[in-house]
């Protein structure tokens, strides 16, 4: 960071949090492809938005299709993908938004790195714990079939690793629990941390 001197702005995160009347942080969904990250993130955002929380979702569609459209799924590209997403999430937290991020983020090292960028206090980890067999049976996008046929390389859970988080803040088991039940557990946790001012 040679010759870069950050400017101090008069309006800061605290001011924006006061204006919006709630805190800002990141709710980060991690899990296999097809585990239910986007489904749950979408439902959680809707519930929070209806309670007038300023939310913003970061998901594969709006990131890998745009900002990160030059990145693939090698280890190096996943690291860069997640680094940029974490930096964007941090900016949105600074803007006063409750950020809902859904990315496979497969390794413990990835999530540690992300948490480091965003800050421990501002990072809520939600582990969408769905067994590989269930994700593969769902095969929402037909990608598992392609990965098994060798048409996609480095597919998470098939020929690329996924490490389950050891101490997530919240764990949901979508094969055992209805989405509505998972959503209400997540929303309850988030509402408490938001410290909404009436
Ligand atoms: N090789 C390989 N491995 C895993 N996933 C793949 C791959 N190729 C394409 N896709 C599609 O990309 C989505 C995952 O992107 P992410 O940005 O979340 O991945 S990562 O966090 O950088 O590992 C993932 O979306 P989700 O199904 O929503 O998880 C897939 O649709
Ligand atoms: N309890 C549940 N929670 C979340 N998704 C579920 C659940 N039960 C079934 N599903 C289905 O699993 C699929 C998950 O897909 P998606 O949300 O796109 O996963 P991901 O974003 O992790 O790739 C959806 O078709 C969803 O309807």
PDB file of C-alpha atoms and ligand atoms in Angstrom:
ATOM      1  CA  UNK A   1       0.000   0.000   0.000  1.00  0.00           C
ATOM      2  CA  UNK A   2       2.716   2.462  -1.003  1.00  0.00           C
ATOM      3  CA  UNK A   3       1.603   6.103  -1.147  1.00  0.00           C
ATOM      4  CA  UNK A   4      -2.010   5.241  -0.249  1.00  0.00           C
ATOM      5  CA  UNK A   5      -3.342   7.415   2.548  1.00  0.00           C
ATOM      6  CA  UNK A   6      -6.978   6.660   3.509  1.00  0.00           C
ATOM      7  CA  UNK A   7      -9.212   9.709   3.884  1.00  0.00           C
ATOM      8  CA  UNK A   8     -11.336   9.999   6.997  1.00  0.00           C
ATOM      9  CA  UNK A   9     -14.977  10.650   6.109  1.00  0.00           C
ATOM     10  CA  UNK A  10     -17.359  12.528   8.353  1.00  0.00           C
ATOM     11  CA  UNK A  11     -20.118   9.946   7.964  1.00  0.00           C
ATOM     12  CA  UNK A  12     -19.114   6.510   9.264  1.00  0.00           C
ATOM     13  CA  UNK A  13     -20.560   3.080   9.838  1.00  0.00           C
ATOM     14  CA  UNK A  14     -21.900   3.989  13.289  1.00  0.00           C
ATOM     15  CA  UNK A  15     -23.821   6.935  11.792  1.00  0.00           C
ATOM     16  CA  UNK A  16     -25.336   4.695   9.134  1.00  0.00           C
ATOM     17  CA  UNK A  17     -26.237   2.077  11.738  1.00  0.00           C
ATOM     18  CA  UNK A  18     -27.955   4.808  13.759  1.00  0.00           C
ATOM     19  CA  UNK A  19     -29.843   6.013  10.695  1.00  0.00           C
ATOM     20  CA  UNK A  20     -31.011   2.493   9.839  1.00  0.00           C
ATOM     21  CA  UNK A  21     -31.634   1.720  13.515  1.00  0.00           C
ATOM     22  CA  UNK A  22     -29.836  -1.621  13.470  1.00  0.00           C
ATOM     23  CA  UNK A  23     -26.326  -3.050  13.417  1.00  0.00           C
ATOM     24  CA  UNK A  24     -24.679  -4.419  10.287  1.00  0.00           C
ATOM     25  CA  UNK A  25     -22.759  -7.646   9.815  1.00  0.00           C
ATOM     26  CA  UNK A  26     -22.425 -10.658   7.489  1.00  0.00           C
ATOM     27  CA  UNK A  27     -24.418 -13.882   7.624  1.00  0.00           C
ATOM     28  CA  UNK A  28     -22.288 -16.335   5.654  1.00  0.00           C
ATOM     29  CA  UNK A  29     -23.852 -19.564   4.343  1.00  0.00           C
ATOM     30  CA  UNK A  30     -21.385 -22.355   3.556  1.00  0.00           C
ATOM     31  CA  UNK A  31     -22.196 -25.821   2.210  1.00  0.00           C
ATOM     32  CA  UNK A  32     -22.050 -28.081  -0.803  1.00  0.00           C
ATOM     33  CA  UNK A  33     -23.635 -27.200  -4.135  1.00  0.00           C
ATOM     34  CA  UNK A  34     -27.334 -28.010  -3.782  1.00  0.00           C
ATOM     35  CA  UNK A  35     -27.190 -28.052   0.014  1.00  0.00           C
ATOM     36  CA  UNK A  36     -29.767 -25.245   0.253  1.00  0.00           C
ATOM     37  CA  UNK A  37     -27.652 -22.106   0.749  1.00  0.00           C
ATOM     38  CA  UNK A  38     -29.487 -19.900  -1.769  1.00  0.00           C
ATOM     39  CA  UNK A  39     -32.933 -21.226  -0.842  1.00  0.00           C
ATOM     40  CA  UNK A  40     -32.417 -20.474   2.847  1.00  0.00           C
ATOM     41  CA  UNK A  41     -30.594 -17.169   2.238  1.00  0.00           C
ATOM     42  CA  UNK A  42     -33.479 -15.992   0.066  1.00  0.00           C
ATOM     43  CA  UNK A  43     -36.085 -16.901   2.699  1.00  0.00           C
ATOM     44  CA  UNK A  44     -34.044 -15.334   5.509  1.00  0.00           C
ATOM     45  CA  UNK A  45     -33.604 -12.108   3.533  1.00  0.00           C
ATOM     46  CA  UNK A  46     -37.330 -11.879   2.798  1.00  0.00           C
ATOM     47  CA  UNK A  47     -38.246 -12.242   6.483  1.00  0.00           C
ATOM     48  CA  UNK A  48     -35.708  -9.638   7.546  1.00  0.00           C
ATOM     49  CA  UNK A  49     -36.631  -7.240   4.745  1.00  0.00           C
ATOM     50  CA  UNK A  50     -40.271  -7.454   5.812  1.00  0.00           C
ATOM     51  CA  UNK A  51     -39.111  -6.335   9.266  1.00  0.00           C
ATOM     52  CA  UNK A  52     -37.535  -3.264   7.578  1.00  0.00           C
ATOM     53  CA  UNK A  53     -33.952  -4.456   7.930  1.00  0.00           C
ATOM     54  CA  UNK A  54     -31.593  -3.105   5.242  1.00  0.00           C
ATOM     55  CA  UNK A  55     -30.393  -6.325   3.650  1.00  0.00           C
ATOM     56  CA  UNK A  56     -28.225  -7.177   0.672  1.00  0.00           C
ATOM     57  CA  UNK A  57     -27.569 -10.636  -0.771  1.00  0.00           C
ATOM     58  CA  UNK A  58     -24.312 -11.746  -2.333  1.00  0.00           C
ATOM     59  CA  UNK A  59     -24.684 -14.975  -4.290  1.00  0.00           C
ATOM     60  CA  UNK A  60     -22.975 -16.817  -7.140  1.00  0.00           C
ATOM     61  CA  UNK A  61     -25.321 -15.304  -9.700  1.00  0.00           C
ATOM     62  CA  UNK A  62     -24.493 -11.684  -8.975  1.00  0.00           C
ATOM     63  CA  UNK A  63     -20.797 -12.282  -8.337  1.00  0.00           C
ATOM     64  CA  UNK A  64     -19.523 -15.033 -10.622  1.00  0.00           C
ATOM     65  CA  UNK A  65     -21.581 -13.560 -13.495  1.00  0.00           C
ATOM     66  CA  UNK A  66     -20.065 -10.098 -13.036  1.00  0.00           C
ATOM     67  CA  UNK A  67     -17.299  -8.971 -10.701  1.00  0.00           C
ATOM     68  CA  UNK A  68     -15.661 -12.421 -10.720  1.00  0.00           C
ATOM     69  CA  UNK A  69     -16.476 -13.556 -14.251  1.00  0.00           C
ATOM     70  CA  UNK A  70     -12.758 -14.054 -14.929  1.00  0.00           C
ATOM     71  CA  UNK A  71     -12.438 -16.729 -12.235  1.00  0.00           C
ATOM     72  CA  UNK A  72     -12.977 -20.501 -12.328  1.00  0.00           C
ATOM     73  CA  UNK A  73     -12.777 -23.237  -9.722  1.00  0.00           C
ATOM     74  CA  UNK A  74      -9.056 -23.943  -9.284  1.00  0.00           C
ATOM     75  CA  UNK A  75      -7.806 -23.494  -5.735  1.00  0.00           C
ATOM     76  CA  UNK A  76      -6.189 -20.176  -6.660  1.00  0.00           C
ATOM     77  CA  UNK A  77      -9.358 -18.879  -8.370  1.00  0.00           C
ATOM     78  CA  UNK A  78     -11.600 -19.910  -5.472  1.00  0.00           C
ATOM     79  CA  UNK A  79      -9.272 -18.043  -3.093  1.00  0.00           C
ATOM     80  CA  UNK A  80      -9.437 -14.904  -5.229  1.00  0.00           C
ATOM     81  CA  UNK A  81     -13.218 -15.304  -5.665  1.00  0.00           C
ATOM     82  CA  UNK A  82     -13.713 -15.450  -1.909  1.00  0.00           C
ATOM     83  CA  UNK A  83     -11.193 -12.682  -1.166  1.00  0.00           C
ATOM     84  CA  UNK A  84     -13.060 -10.248  -3.431  1.00  0.00           C
ATOM     85  CA  UNK A  85     -16.441 -11.308  -2.031  1.00  0.00           C
ATOM     86  CA  UNK A  86     -15.216 -10.809   1.534  1.00  0.00           C
ATOM     87  CA  UNK A  87     -13.935  -7.322   0.652  1.00  0.00           C
ATOM     88  CA  UNK A  88     -17.273  -6.445  -1.009  1.00  0.00           C
ATOM     89  CA  UNK A  89     -19.182  -7.822   1.992  1.00  0.00           C
ATOM     90  CA  UNK A  90     -17.060  -5.648   4.274  1.00  0.00           C
ATOM     91  CA  UNK A  91     -17.921  -2.558   2.224  1.00  0.00           C
ATOM     92  CA  UNK A  92     -21.627  -3.358   2.509  1.00  0.00           C
ATOM     93  CA  UNK A  93     -21.262  -3.799   6.269  1.00  0.00           C
ATOM     94  CA  UNK A  94     -19.657  -0.362   6.345  1.00  0.00           C
ATOM     95  CA  UNK A  95     -22.646   0.936   4.376  1.00  0.00           C
ATOM     96  CA  UNK A  96     -24.884  -0.280   7.210  1.00  0.00           C
ATOM     97  CA  UNK A  97     -26.400  -3.303   5.473  1.00  0.00           C
ATOM     98  CA  UNK A  98     -27.028  -6.764   6.812  1.00  0.00           C
ATOM     99  CA  UNK A  99     -25.174  -8.868   4.248  1.00  0.00           C
ATOM    100  CA  UNK A 100     -26.354 -12.363   3.375  1.00  0.00           C
ATOM    101  CA  UNK A 101     -23.617 -14.258   1.525  1.00  0.00           C
ATOM    102  CA  UNK A 102     -24.008 -17.755   0.040  1.00  0.00           C
ATOM    103  CA  UNK A 103     -20.862 -19.403  -1.243  1.00  0.00           C
ATOM    104  CA  UNK A 104     -19.510 -22.929  -1.029  1.00  0.00           C
ATOM    105  CA  UNK A 105     -16.333 -21.550   0.628  1.00  0.00           C
ATOM    106  CA  UNK A 106     -15.097 -25.120   0.959  1.00  0.00           C
ATOM    107  CA  UNK A 107     -12.049 -25.029   3.240  1.00  0.00           C
ATOM    108  CA  UNK A 108     -11.549 -24.056   6.860  1.00  0.00           C
ATOM    109  CA  UNK A 109      -8.681 -21.904   5.606  1.00  0.00           C
ATOM    110  CA  UNK A 110     -11.073 -20.100   3.206  1.00  0.00           C
ATOM    111  CA  UNK A 111     -13.506 -19.290   5.987  1.00  0.00           C
ATOM    112  CA  UNK A 112     -10.722 -18.205   8.368  1.00  0.00           C
ATOM    113  CA  UNK A 113      -9.397 -15.905   5.663  1.00  0.00           C
ATOM    114  CA  UNK A 114     -12.870 -14.457   5.018  1.00  0.00           C
ATOM    115  CA  UNK A 115     -13.477 -13.976   8.733  1.00  0.00           C
ATOM    116  CA  UNK A 116     -10.145 -12.183   8.976  1.00  0.00           C
ATOM    117  CA  UNK A 117     -11.102  -9.711   6.269  1.00  0.00           C
ATOM    118  CA  UNK A 118     -14.628  -9.078   7.556  1.00  0.00           C
ATOM    119  CA  UNK A 119     -13.745  -9.200  11.267  1.00  0.00           C
ATOM    120  CA  UNK A 120     -14.718 -11.843  13.795  1.00  0.00           C
ATOM    121  CA  UNK A 121     -17.436  -9.678  15.382  1.00  0.00           C
ATOM    122  CA  UNK A 122     -19.161  -9.093  12.045  1.00  0.00           C
ATOM    123  CA  UNK A 123     -19.194 -12.672  10.783  1.00  0.00           C
ATOM    124  CA  UNK A 124     -21.945 -15.204  11.465  1.00  0.00           C
ATOM    125  CA  UNK A 125     -21.219 -18.619   9.981  1.00  0.00           C
ATOM    126  CA  UNK A 126     -24.192 -20.764   8.940  1.00  0.00           C
ATOM    127  CA  UNK A 127     -23.275 -24.318   7.996  1.00  0.00           C
ATOM    128  CA  UNK A 128     -25.851 -25.798   5.629  1.00  0.00           C
ATOM    129  CA  UNK A 129     -25.083 -29.399   6.478  1.00  0.00           C
ATOM    130  CA  UNK A 130     -26.636 -31.564   3.791  1.00  0.00           C
ATOM    131  CA  UNK A 131     -25.068 -34.948   2.992  1.00  0.00           C
ATOM    132  CA  UNK A 132     -23.428 -35.253  -0.421  1.00  0.00           C
ATOM    133  CA  UNK A 133     -25.852 -38.055  -1.403  1.00  0.00           C
ATOM    134  CA  UNK A 134     -28.821 -35.763  -0.763  1.00  0.00           C
ATOM    135  CA  UNK A 135     -27.274 -32.895  -2.761  1.00  0.00           C
ATOM    136  CA  UNK A 136     -26.435 -35.300  -5.544  1.00  0.00           C
ATOM    137  CA  UNK A 137     -29.975 -36.712  -5.594  1.00  0.00           C
ATOM    138  CA  UNK A 138     -31.409 -33.199  -5.779  1.00  0.00           C
ATOM    139  CA  UNK A 139     -28.910 -32.257  -8.511  1.00  0.00           C
ATOM    140  CA  UNK A 140     -30.779 -28.968  -8.977  1.00  0.00           C
ATOM    141  CA  UNK A 141     -28.557 -27.808 -11.851  1.00  0.00           C
ATOM    142  CA  UNK A 142     -27.490 -31.190 -13.236  1.00  0.00           C
ATOM    143  CA  UNK A 143     -23.885 -30.421 -12.271  1.00  0.00           C
ATOM    144  CA  UNK A 144     -23.271 -33.559 -10.181  1.00  0.00           C
ATOM    145  CA  UNK A 145     -24.193 -35.711 -13.152  1.00  0.00           C
ATOM    146  CA  UNK A 146     -21.716 -33.817 -15.285  1.00  0.00           C
ATOM    147  CA  UNK A 147     -19.044 -34.011 -12.579  1.00  0.00           C
ATOM    148  CA  UNK A 148     -19.521 -37.805 -12.243  1.00  0.00           C
ATOM    149  CA  UNK A 149     -19.238 -38.094 -16.023  1.00  0.00           C
ATOM    150  CA  UNK A 150     -15.959 -36.157 -15.870  1.00  0.00           C
ATOM    151  CA  UNK A 151     -17.386 -33.235 -17.828  1.00  0.00           C
ATOM    152  CA  UNK A 152     -16.715 -30.817 -14.946  1.00  0.00           C
ATOM    153  CA  UNK A 153     -13.393 -30.975 -13.128  1.00  0.00           C
ATOM    154  CA  UNK A 154     -12.684 -29.814  -9.558  1.00  0.00           C
ATOM    155  CA  UNK A 155     -16.305 -30.203  -8.510  1.00  0.00           C
ATOM    156  CA  UNK A 156     -16.756 -29.738  -4.761  1.00  0.00           C
ATOM    157  CA  UNK A 157     -17.590 -33.008  -3.024  1.00  0.00           C
ATOM    158  CA  UNK A 158     -16.615 -35.095  -6.077  1.00  0.00           C
ATOM    159  CA  UNK A 159     -13.020 -34.316  -7.002  1.00  0.00           C
ATOM    160  CA  UNK A 160     -12.482 -31.195  -4.918  1.00  0.00           C
ATOM    161  CA  UNK A 161     -12.668 -31.096  -1.120  1.00  0.00           C
ATOM    162  CA  UNK A 162     -15.296 -29.706   1.249  1.00  0.00           C
ATOM    163  CA  UNK A 163     -14.300 -29.367   4.905  1.00  0.00           C
ATOM    164  CA  UNK A 164     -17.222 -29.101   7.323  1.00  0.00           C
ATOM    165  CA  UNK A 165     -16.901 -26.177   9.759  1.00  0.00           C
ATOM    166  CA  UNK A 166     -16.130 -27.412  13.258  1.00  0.00           C
ATOM    167  CA  UNK A 167     -17.755 -24.602  15.247  1.00  0.00           C
ATOM    168  CA  UNK A 168     -20.331 -22.822  13.080  1.00  0.00           C
ATOM    169  CA  UNK A 169     -22.551 -20.253  14.801  1.00  0.00           C
ATOM    170  CA  UNK A 170     -25.590 -22.031  13.360  1.00  0.00           C
ATOM    171  CA  UNK A 171     -25.894 -25.464  11.745  1.00  0.00           C
ATOM    172  CA  UNK A 172     -28.905 -26.558   9.723  1.00  0.00           C
ATOM    173  CA  UNK A 173     -29.596 -30.066   8.474  1.00  0.00           C
ATOM    174  CA  UNK A 174     -31.843 -29.690   5.472  1.00  0.00           C
ATOM    175  CA  UNK A 175     -32.427 -33.431   5.149  1.00  0.00           C
ATOM    176  CA  UNK A 176     -33.886 -33.561   8.668  1.00  0.00           C
ATOM    177  CA  UNK A 177     -35.458 -30.143   9.128  1.00  0.00           C
ATOM    178  CA  UNK A 178     -37.999 -28.181   7.066  1.00  0.00           C
ATOM    179  CA  UNK A 179     -36.645 -25.003   5.486  1.00  0.00           C
ATOM    180  CA  UNK A 180     -39.127 -22.876   7.496  1.00  0.00           C
ATOM    181  CA  UNK A 181     -37.734 -24.272  10.750  1.00  0.00           C
ATOM    182  CA  UNK A 182     -34.115 -23.566   9.743  1.00  0.00           C
ATOM    183  CA  UNK A 183     -35.109 -20.080   8.604  1.00  0.00           C
ATOM    184  CA  UNK A 184     -36.808 -19.192  11.868  1.00  0.00           C
ATOM    185  CA  UNK A 185     -33.744 -20.356  13.849  1.00  0.00           C
ATOM    186  CA  UNK A 186     -31.441 -18.232  11.689  1.00  0.00           C
ATOM    187  CA  UNK A 187     -33.764 -15.194  11.763  1.00  0.00           C
ATOM    188  CA  UNK A 188     -34.045 -15.395  15.545  1.00  0.00           C
ATOM    189  CA  UNK A 189     -30.243 -15.407  15.916  1.00  0.00           C
ATOM    190  CA  UNK A 190     -29.816 -12.520  13.479  1.00  0.00           C
ATOM    191  CA  UNK A 191     -32.585 -10.375  15.017  1.00  0.00           C
ATOM    192  CA  UNK A 192     -30.913 -10.555  18.410  1.00  0.00           C
ATOM    193  CA  UNK A 193     -27.509  -9.559  17.005  1.00  0.00           C
ATOM    194  CA  UNK A 194     -29.040  -6.694  14.981  1.00  0.00           C
ATOM    195  CA  UNK A 195     -29.993  -4.860  18.228  1.00  0.00           C
ATOM    196  CA  UNK A 196     -32.895  -3.106  16.495  1.00  0.00           C
ATOM    197  CA  UNK A 197     -33.798   0.294  17.914  1.00  0.00           C
ATOM    198  CA  UNK A 198     -37.510   0.980  17.866  1.00  0.00           C
TER     199      UNK A 198
HETATM  200  N1  LIG B   1     -16.287 -27.137 -10.092  1.00  0.00           N
HETATM  201  C1  LIG B   1     -17.287 -26.595  -9.390  1.00  0.00           C
HETATM  202  N2  LIG B   1     -17.367 -26.780  -8.047  1.00  0.00           N
HETATM  203  C2  LIG B   1     -18.369 -26.242  -7.356  1.00  0.00           C
HETATM  204  N3  LIG B   1     -19.354 -25.471  -7.884  1.00  0.00           N
HETATM  205  C3  LIG B   1     -19.316 -25.228  -9.218  1.00  0.00           C
HETATM  206  C4  LIG B   1     -18.288 -25.788 -10.018  1.00  0.00           C
HETATM  207  N4  LIG B   1     -18.512 -25.400 -11.313  1.00  0.00           N
HETATM  208  C5  LIG B   1     -19.619 -24.637 -11.317  1.00  0.00           C
HETATM  209  N5  LIG B   1     -20.112 -24.529 -10.066  1.00  0.00           N
HETATM  210  C6  LIG B   1     -21.250 -23.656  -9.708  1.00  0.00           C
HETATM  211  O1  LIG B   1     -20.683 -22.549  -9.011  1.00  0.00           O
HETATM  212  C7  LIG B   1     -21.293 -22.339  -7.757  1.00  0.00           C
HETATM  213  C8  LIG B   1     -20.247 -22.244  -6.615  1.00  0.00           C
HETATM  214  O2  LIG B   1     -19.565 -21.046  -6.662  1.00  0.00           O
HETATM  215  P1  LIG B   1     -18.925 -20.433  -5.353  1.00  0.00           P
HETATM  216  O3  LIG B   1     -18.431 -19.071  -5.724  1.00  0.00           O
HETATM  217  O4  LIG B   1     -19.900 -20.509  -4.240  1.00  0.00           O
HETATM  218  O5  LIG B   1     -17.714 -21.444  -5.057  1.00  0.00           O
HETATM  219  S1  LIG B   1     -16.440 -21.243  -4.120  1.00  0.00           S
HETATM  220  O6  LIG B   1     -16.907 -20.698  -2.831  1.00  0.00           O
HETATM  221  O7  LIG B   1     -15.507 -20.324  -4.795  1.00  0.00           O
HETATM  222  O8  LIG B   1     -15.840 -22.584  -3.953  1.00  0.00           O
HETATM  223  C9  LIG B   1     -22.171 -23.535  -7.507  1.00  0.00           C
HETATM  224  O9  LIG B   1     -23.385 -22.951  -7.068  1.00  0.00           O
HETATM  225  P2  LIG B   1     -24.251 -23.540  -5.861  1.00  0.00           P
HETATM  226  O10 LIG B   1     -24.884 -24.779  -6.413  1.00  0.00           O
HETATM  227  O11 LIG B   1     -25.260 -22.451  -5.600  1.00  0.00           O
HETATM  228  O12 LIG B   1     -23.354 -23.791  -4.676  1.00  0.00           O
HETATM  229  C10 LIG B   1     -22.300 -24.262  -8.819  1.00  0.00           C
HETATM  230  O13 LIG B   1     -23.531 -23.959  -9.430  1.00  0.00           O
HETATM  231  N1  LIG B   2     -34.975 -27.995   4.126  1.00  0.00           N
HETATM  232  C1  LIG B   2     -34.494 -27.454   2.983  1.00  0.00           C
HETATM  233  N2  LIG B   2     -33.765 -26.319   3.009  1.00  0.00           N
HETATM  234  C2  LIG B   2     -33.271 -25.770   1.859  1.00  0.00           C
HETATM  235  N3  LIG B   2     -33.445 -26.320   0.620  1.00  0.00           N
HETATM  236  C3  LIG B   2     -34.164 -27.464   0.548  1.00  0.00           C
HETATM  237  C4  LIG B   2     -34.720 -28.086   1.708  1.00  0.00           C
HETATM  238  N4  LIG B   2     -35.366 -29.214   1.338  1.00  0.00           N
HETATM  239  C5  LIG B   2     -35.255 -29.287  -0.002  1.00  0.00           C
HETATM  240  N5  LIG B   2     -34.549 -28.239  -0.498  1.00  0.00           N
HETATM  241  C6  LIG B   2     -34.260 -28.034  -1.929  1.00  0.00           C
HETATM  242  O1  LIG B   2     -32.858 -28.182  -2.154  1.00  0.00           O
HETATM  243  C7  LIG B   2     -32.444 -27.358  -3.236  1.00  0.00           C
HETATM  244  C8  LIG B   2     -31.286 -26.520  -2.774  1.00  0.00           C
HETATM  245  O2  LIG B   2     -30.809 -25.735  -3.839  1.00  0.00           O
HETATM  246  P1  LIG B   2     -30.073 -24.367  -3.630  1.00  0.00           P
HETATM  247  O3  LIG B   2     -30.771 -23.531  -2.616  1.00  0.00           O
HETATM  248  O4  LIG B   2     -29.854 -23.772  -4.995  1.00  0.00           O
HETATM  249  O5  LIG B   2     -28.673 -24.852  -3.001  1.00  0.00           O
HETATM  250  P2  LIG B   2     -27.239 -24.158  -3.048  1.00  0.00           P
HETATM  251  O6  LIG B   2     -27.458 -22.662  -3.120  1.00  0.00           O
HETATM  252  O7  LIG B   2     -26.569 -24.598  -1.786  1.00  0.00           O
HETATM  253  O8  LIG B   2     -26.577 -24.686  -4.276  1.00  0.00           O
HETATM  254  C9  LIG B   2     -33.642 -26.523  -3.657  1.00  0.00           C
HETATM  255  O9  LIG B   2     -34.248 -27.133  -4.791  1.00  0.00           O
HETATM  256  C10 LIG B   2     -34.573 -26.623  -2.429  1.00  0.00           C
HETATM  257  O10 LIG B   2     -35.941 -26.507  -2.791  1.00  0.00           O
END
